[in-house]
Coordinates of C-alpha atoms and ligand atoms in Angstrom, one line a residue:
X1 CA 1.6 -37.6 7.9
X2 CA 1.3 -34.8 5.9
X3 CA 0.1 -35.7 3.1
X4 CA -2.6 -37.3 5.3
X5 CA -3.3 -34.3 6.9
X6 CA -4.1 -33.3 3.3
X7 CA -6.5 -35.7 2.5
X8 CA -8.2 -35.9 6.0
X9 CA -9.3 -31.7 6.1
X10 CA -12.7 -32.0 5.7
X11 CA -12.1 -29.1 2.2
X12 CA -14.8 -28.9 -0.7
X13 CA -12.5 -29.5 -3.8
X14 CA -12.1 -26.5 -4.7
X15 CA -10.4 -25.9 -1.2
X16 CA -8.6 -28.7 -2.2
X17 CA -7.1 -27.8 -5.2
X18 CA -6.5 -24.0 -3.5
X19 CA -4.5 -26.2 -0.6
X20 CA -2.5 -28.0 -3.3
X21 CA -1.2 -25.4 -5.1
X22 CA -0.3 -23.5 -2.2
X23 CA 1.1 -27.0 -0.6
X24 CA 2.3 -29.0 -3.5
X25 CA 5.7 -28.3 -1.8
X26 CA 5.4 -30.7 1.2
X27 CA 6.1 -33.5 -1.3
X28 CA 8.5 -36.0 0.1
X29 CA 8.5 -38.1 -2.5
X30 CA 11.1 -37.0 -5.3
X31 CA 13.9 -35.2 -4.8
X32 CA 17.2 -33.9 -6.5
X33 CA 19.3 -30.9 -7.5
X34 CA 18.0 -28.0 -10.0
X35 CA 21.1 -29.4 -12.7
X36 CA 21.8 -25.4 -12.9
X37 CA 25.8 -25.9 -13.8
X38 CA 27.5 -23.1 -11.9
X39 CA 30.1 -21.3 -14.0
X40 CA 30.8 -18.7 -11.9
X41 CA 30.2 -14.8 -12.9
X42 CA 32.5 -11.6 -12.1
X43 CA 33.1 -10.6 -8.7
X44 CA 31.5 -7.0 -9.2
X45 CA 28.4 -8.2 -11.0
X46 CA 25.3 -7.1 -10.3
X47 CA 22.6 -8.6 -8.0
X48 CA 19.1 -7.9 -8.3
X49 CA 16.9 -8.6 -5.9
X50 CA 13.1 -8.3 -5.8
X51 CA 11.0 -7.8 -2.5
X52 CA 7.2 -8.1 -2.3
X53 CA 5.3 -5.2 -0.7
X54 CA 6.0 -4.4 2.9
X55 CA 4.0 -6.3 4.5
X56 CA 5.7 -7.0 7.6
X57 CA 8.7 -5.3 9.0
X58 CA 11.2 -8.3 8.0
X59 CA 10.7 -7.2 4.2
X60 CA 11.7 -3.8 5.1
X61 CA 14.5 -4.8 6.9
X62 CA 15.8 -7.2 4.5
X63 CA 15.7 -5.0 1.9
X64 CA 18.9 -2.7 4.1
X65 CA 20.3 -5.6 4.8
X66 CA 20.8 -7.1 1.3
X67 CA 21.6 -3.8 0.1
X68 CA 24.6 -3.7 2.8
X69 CA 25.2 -7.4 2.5
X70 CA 25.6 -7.5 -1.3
X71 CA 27.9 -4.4 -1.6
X72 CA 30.2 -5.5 1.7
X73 CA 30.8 -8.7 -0.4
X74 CA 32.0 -6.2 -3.6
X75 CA 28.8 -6.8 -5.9
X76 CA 26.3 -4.1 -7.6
X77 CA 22.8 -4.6 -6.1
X78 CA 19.6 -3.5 -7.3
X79 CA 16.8 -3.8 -4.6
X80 CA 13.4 -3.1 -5.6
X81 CA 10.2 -3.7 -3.7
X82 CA 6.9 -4.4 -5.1
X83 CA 4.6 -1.6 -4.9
X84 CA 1.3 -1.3 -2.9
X85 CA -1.6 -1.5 -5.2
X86 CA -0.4 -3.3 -8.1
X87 CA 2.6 -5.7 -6.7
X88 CA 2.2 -8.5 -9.0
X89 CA 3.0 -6.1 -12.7
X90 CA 5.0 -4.2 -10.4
X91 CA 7.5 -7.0 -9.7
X92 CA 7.2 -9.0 -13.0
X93 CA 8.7 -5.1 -14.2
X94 CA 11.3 -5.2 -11.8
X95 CA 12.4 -8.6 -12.3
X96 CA 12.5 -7.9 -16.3
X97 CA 15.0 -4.9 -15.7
X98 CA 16.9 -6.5 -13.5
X99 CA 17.6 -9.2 -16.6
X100 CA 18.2 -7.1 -19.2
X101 CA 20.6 -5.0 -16.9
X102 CA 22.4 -8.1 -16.6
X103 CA 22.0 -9.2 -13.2
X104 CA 24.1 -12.7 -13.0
X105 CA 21.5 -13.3 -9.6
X106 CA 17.9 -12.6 -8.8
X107 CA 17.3 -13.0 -5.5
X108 CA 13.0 -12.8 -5.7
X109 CA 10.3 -12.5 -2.4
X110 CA 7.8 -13.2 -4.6
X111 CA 4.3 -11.3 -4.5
X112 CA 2.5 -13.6 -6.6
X113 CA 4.2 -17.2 -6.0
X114 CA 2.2 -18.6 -9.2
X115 CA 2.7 -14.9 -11.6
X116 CA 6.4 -15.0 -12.5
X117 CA 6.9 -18.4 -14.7
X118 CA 7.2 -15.7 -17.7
X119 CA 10.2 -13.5 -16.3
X120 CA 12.0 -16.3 -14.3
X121 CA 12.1 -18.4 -17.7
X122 CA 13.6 -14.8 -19.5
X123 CA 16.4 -14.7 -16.2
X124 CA 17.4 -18.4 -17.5
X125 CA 17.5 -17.4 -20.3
X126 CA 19.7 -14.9 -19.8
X127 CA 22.3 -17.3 -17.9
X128 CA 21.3 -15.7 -14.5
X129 CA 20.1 -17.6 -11.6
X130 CA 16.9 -17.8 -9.7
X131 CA 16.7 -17.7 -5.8
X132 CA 13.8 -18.0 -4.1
X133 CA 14.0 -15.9 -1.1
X134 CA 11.3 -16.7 2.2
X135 CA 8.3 -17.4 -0.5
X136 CA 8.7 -20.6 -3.4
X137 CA 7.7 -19.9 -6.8
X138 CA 5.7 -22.4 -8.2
X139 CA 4.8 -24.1 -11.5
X140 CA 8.2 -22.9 -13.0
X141 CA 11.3 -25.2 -13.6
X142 CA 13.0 -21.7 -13.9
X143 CA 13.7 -21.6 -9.8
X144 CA 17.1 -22.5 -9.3
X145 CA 17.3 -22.9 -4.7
X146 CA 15.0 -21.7 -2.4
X147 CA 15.8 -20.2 1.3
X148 CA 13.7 -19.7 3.9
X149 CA 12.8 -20.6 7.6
X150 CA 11.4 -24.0 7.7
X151 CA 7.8 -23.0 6.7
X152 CA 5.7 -26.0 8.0
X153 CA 8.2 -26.0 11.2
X154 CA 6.8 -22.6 11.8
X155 CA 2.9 -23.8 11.4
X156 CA 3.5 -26.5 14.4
X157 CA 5.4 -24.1 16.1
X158 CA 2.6 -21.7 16.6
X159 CA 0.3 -24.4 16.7
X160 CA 1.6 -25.8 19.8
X161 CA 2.3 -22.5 21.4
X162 CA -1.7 -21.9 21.0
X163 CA -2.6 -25.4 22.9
X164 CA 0.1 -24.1 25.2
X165 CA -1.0 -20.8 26.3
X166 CA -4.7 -21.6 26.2
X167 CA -3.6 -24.6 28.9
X168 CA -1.9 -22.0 30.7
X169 CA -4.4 -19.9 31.4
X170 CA -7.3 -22.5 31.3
X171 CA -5.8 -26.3 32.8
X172 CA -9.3 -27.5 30.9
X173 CA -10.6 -27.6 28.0
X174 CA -12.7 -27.8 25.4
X175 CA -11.2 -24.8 24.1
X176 CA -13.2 -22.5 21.6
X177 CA -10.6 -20.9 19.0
X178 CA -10.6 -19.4 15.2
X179 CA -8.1 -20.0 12.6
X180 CA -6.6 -17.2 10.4
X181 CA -4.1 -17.9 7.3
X182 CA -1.8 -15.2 5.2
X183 CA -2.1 -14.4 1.6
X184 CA -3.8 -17.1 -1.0
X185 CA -1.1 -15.7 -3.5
X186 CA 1.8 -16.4 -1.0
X187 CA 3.0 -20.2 -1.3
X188 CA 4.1 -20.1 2.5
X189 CA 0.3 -19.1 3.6
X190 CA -0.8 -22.7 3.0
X191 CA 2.5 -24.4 4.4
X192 CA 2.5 -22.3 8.1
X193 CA -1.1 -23.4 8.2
X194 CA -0.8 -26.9 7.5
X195 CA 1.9 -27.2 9.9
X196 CA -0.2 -25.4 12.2
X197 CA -3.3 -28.2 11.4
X198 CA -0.7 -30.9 12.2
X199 CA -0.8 -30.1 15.8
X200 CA -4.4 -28.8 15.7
X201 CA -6.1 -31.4 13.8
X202 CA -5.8 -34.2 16.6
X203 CA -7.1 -32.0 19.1
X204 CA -10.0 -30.7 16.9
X205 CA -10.8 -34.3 16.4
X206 CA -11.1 -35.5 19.7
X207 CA -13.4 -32.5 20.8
X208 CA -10.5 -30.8 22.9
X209 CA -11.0 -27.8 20.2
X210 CA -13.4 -26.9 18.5
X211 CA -13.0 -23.9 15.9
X212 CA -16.3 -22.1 16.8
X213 CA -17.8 -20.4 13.4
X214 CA -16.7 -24.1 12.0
X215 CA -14.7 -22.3 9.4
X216 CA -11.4 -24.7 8.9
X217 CA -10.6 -24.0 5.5
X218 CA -7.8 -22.2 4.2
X219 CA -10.3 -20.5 1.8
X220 CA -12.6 -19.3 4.8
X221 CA -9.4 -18.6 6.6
X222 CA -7.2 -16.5 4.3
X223 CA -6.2 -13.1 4.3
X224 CA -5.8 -11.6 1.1
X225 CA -2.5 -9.4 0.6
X226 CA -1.7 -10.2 4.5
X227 CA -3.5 -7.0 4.9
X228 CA -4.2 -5.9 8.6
X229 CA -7.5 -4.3 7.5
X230 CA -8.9 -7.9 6.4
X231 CA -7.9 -9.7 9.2
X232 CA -9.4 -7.3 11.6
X233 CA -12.8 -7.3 10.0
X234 CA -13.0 -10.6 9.6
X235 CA -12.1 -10.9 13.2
X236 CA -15.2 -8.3 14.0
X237 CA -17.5 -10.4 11.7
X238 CA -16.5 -13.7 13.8
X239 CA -17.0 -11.6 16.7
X240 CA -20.7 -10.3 16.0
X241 CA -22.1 -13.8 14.4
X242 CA -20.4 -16.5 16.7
X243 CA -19.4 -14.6 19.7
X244 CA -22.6 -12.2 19.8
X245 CA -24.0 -14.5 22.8
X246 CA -21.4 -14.6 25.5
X247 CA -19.3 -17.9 23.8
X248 CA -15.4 -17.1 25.2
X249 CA -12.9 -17.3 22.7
X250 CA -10.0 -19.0 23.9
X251 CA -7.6 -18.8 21.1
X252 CA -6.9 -17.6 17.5
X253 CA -4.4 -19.1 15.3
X254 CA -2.7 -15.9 14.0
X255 CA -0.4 -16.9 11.1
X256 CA 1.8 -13.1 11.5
X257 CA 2.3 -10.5 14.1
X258 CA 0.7 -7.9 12.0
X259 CA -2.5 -10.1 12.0
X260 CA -2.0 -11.0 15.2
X261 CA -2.3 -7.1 16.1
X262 CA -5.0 -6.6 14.0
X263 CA -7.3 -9.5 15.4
X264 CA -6.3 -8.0 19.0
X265 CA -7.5 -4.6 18.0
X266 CA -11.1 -6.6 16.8
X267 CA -11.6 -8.2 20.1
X268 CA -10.5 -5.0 22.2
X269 CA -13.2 -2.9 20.1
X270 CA -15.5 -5.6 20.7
X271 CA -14.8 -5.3 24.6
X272 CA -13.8 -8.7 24.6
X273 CA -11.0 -10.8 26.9
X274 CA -8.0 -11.3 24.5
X275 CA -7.9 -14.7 23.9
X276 CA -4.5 -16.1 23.3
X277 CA -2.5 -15.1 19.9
X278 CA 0.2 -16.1 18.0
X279 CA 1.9 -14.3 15.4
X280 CA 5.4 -14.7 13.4
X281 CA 8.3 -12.4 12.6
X282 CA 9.2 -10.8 15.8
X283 CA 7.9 -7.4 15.0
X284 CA 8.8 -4.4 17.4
X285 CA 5.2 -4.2 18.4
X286 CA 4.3 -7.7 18.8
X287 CA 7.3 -8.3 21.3
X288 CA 6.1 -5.4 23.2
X289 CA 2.9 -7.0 23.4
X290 CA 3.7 -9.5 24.2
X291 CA 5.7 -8.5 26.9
X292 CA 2.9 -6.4 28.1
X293 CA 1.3 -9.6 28.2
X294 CA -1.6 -9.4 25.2
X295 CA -0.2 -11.6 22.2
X296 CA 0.6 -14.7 23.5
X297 CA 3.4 -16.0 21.1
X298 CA 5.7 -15.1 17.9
X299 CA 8.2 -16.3 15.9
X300 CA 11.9 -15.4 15.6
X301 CA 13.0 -15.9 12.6
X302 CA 16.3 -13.8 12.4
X303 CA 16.3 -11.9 8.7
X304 CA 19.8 -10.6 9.6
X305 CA 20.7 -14.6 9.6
X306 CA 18.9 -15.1 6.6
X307 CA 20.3 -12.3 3.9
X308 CA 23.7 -13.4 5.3
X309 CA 22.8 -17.4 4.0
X310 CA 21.5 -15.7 0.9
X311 CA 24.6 -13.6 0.2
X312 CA 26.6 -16.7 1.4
X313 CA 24.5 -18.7 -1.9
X314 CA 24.8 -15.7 -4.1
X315 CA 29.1 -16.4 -3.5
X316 CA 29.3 -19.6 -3.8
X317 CA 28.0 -18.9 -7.3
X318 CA 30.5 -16.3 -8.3
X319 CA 33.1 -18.6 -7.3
X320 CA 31.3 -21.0 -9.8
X321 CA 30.8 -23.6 -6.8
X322 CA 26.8 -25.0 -6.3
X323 CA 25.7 -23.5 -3.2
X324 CA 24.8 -25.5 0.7
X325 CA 21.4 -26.7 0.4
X326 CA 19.9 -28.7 2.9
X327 CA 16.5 -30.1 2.0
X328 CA 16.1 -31.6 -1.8
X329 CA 12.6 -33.2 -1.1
X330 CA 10.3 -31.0 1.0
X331 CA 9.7 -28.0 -1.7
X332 CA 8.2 -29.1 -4.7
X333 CA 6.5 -26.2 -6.6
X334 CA 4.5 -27.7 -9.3
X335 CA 7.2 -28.4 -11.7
X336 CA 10.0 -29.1 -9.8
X337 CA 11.6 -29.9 -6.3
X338 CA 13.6 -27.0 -5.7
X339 CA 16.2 -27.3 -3.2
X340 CA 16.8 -25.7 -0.2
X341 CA 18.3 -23.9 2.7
X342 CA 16.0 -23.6 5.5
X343 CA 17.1 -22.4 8.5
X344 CA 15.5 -23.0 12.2
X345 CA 12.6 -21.3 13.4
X346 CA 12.3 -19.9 17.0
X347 CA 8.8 -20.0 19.3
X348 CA 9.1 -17.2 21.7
X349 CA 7.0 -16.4 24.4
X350 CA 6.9 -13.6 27.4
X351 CA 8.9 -16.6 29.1
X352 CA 11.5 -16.9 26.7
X353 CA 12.1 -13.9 24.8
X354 CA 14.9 -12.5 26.6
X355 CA 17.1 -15.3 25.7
X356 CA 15.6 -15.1 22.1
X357 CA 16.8 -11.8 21.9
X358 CA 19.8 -11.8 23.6
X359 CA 22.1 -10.8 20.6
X360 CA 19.2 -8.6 19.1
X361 CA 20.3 -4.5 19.4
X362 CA 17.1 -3.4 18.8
X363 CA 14.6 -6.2 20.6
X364 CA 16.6 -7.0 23.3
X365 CA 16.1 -4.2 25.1
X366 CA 12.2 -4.3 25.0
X367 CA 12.5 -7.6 27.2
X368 CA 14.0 -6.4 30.3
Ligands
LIG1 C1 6.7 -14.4 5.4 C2 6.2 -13.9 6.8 C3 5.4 -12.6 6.7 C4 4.4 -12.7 5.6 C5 3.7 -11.4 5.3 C6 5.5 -14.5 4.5 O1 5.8 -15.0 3.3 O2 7.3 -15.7 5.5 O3 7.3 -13.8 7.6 O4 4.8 -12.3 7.9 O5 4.9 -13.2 4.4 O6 4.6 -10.4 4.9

């Protein structure tokens, strides 16, 4: 099914192979452990763990969190963050100090999926291990487990939720929408949008949707650096070309919250209707949108829960045991099919967010 979906996007090849690298993960077809022989480390060792830019506010929060989580469980940590202009050297820098300080883990969010075969292969080296944290790195056999939310889960997920809320407010279609996608550099960009294209793609087939400037591929559709300021002016360019006549926009396939925020700003500017939104990561802002009844959808998916399975891995290896994974066939990256821990994406919706939120201090309260 996926792979189909794959080979039946309408994409130039150069699309194609942009699609593959970010996607190469998807494949079902091998699978099997990393071989990495856990030997176990000293219970105070250091940790190093390197962040991409803050992009979003779950990078910012898990940065506290690990920094908590790792010393609560009686390691060192050094958290770094990649900086804003030049992330990619930034990172690869942070990663190299964090090996020859002698961290026995590197927990990496990777800026650059495809830039860090040269210090990962060093960390090896070194005996340490490599965990992929939220983002895979690819074309490496130096990544040792990967954990994340369930990427493509997440694509469907706010794929349905945009047939959903268009129905809601419109019982009939066709429906007129646009299609945004993260970072090319980020490996989860092209998996949250093929899993949103999984739902789409039938509908866009039969003429129940029809993406109105016509631009479906990722190329057309990404947003370099998951910068606000791109999304939101290609959102105004969409809106002054295809929408300069009076065409509604129903929908837009938002792949964050902070895009989502951005490509509501666009249409408000523009004096438009917002058309329905979805968005990923829960954000502060987005749930107040959404409760104020703007964005239409986003995604929990709970970082607290994640740093804690990540710290969880990161013990299992002091202790010299291999840590939980389970999925050894979806994430190939290239070189290898890394394993995994993915956890279980949440849709949430004005409807629903309450319950989402239920045991969240800080976005609980914005739902009542
Ligand atoms: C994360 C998203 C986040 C995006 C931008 C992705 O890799 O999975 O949660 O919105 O990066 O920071």
């Amino acid at each position: 099914m996926r792979t189909f979906l794959i080979k039946s996007l309408a994409v130039s090849a150069t699309a194609l192979l942009a699609l593959t690298a970010c996607s190469t993960e998807r494949d079902k077809s091998s699978s099997g452990d990393s071989g990495t022989a856990a030997k176990g480390f000293p219970a105070d060792s250091l940790i190093g763990v390197a962040l991409p830019s803050k992009t979003s506010e779950n990078w910012v929060l898990a940065g506290d969190l690990f920094t908590n989580g790792l010393k609560e469980a009686g390691f060192k940590s050094d958290v770094q963050y990649a900086g804003a202009s030049t992330t990619v050297a930034d990172q690869q820098n942070q990663i190299t100090a964090m090996v020859t300080n002698g961290a026995k883990v590197i927990v990496i969010g990777a800026t650059d999926a495809a830039q860090l075969a040269t210090q990962v292969a060093a960390a090896k080296q070194a005996g340490a291990t490599v965990i992929a944290y939220d983002r895979l790195i690819t074309q490496t056999p130096d990544v040792d487990y990967y954990i994340a939310f369930d990427n493509f889960k997440v694509g469907q997920l706010q794929g349905q939720a945009l047939l959903d809320g268009m129905k809601a407010k419109k019982p009939k279609g066709p429906y007129t929408i646009e299609l945004f996608s993260g970072s090319p550099d980020d490996n989860n960009s092209g998996v949250f949008f093929n899993g949103a294209m999984d739902v789409l793609k039938p509908a866009i087939d039969k003429g129940d949707v029809v993406v109105g400037s016509g631009q479906t591929e990722i190329k057309q559709t990404a947003t370099q650096g998951w910068k606000a300021e791109n999304a939101q002016s290609r959102m105004d360019s969409l809106l002054n070309s295809t929408y300069n006549s009076g065409k509604t926009l129903d929908g837009v396939l938002s792949p964050n919250d902070t895009l989502a925020r951005a490509i509501i700003t666009s249409v408000k500017g523009a004096g438009k209707p917002i058309p329905v939104v979805t968005g990923q990561d829960s954000e502060v802002e987005s749930v107040k949108s959404i409760m104020a009844g703007e964005q239409y959808s986003t995604i929990n998916k709970d970082t607290r829960k994640l740093v804690a399975e990540t710290v969880t891995m990161v013990k299992s290896l002091q202790a010299g045991n291999s840590p939980q994974v389970n999925d050894t066939q979806s994430y190939n990256n290239g070189v290898k099919v890394v394993p995994a821990y993915l956890l279980p994406p949440v849709i949430v919706t004005k409807a629903n967010a309450a319950e989402a939120y239920a045991d969240d201090p800080k976005l609980a309260p914005l739902t009542k």
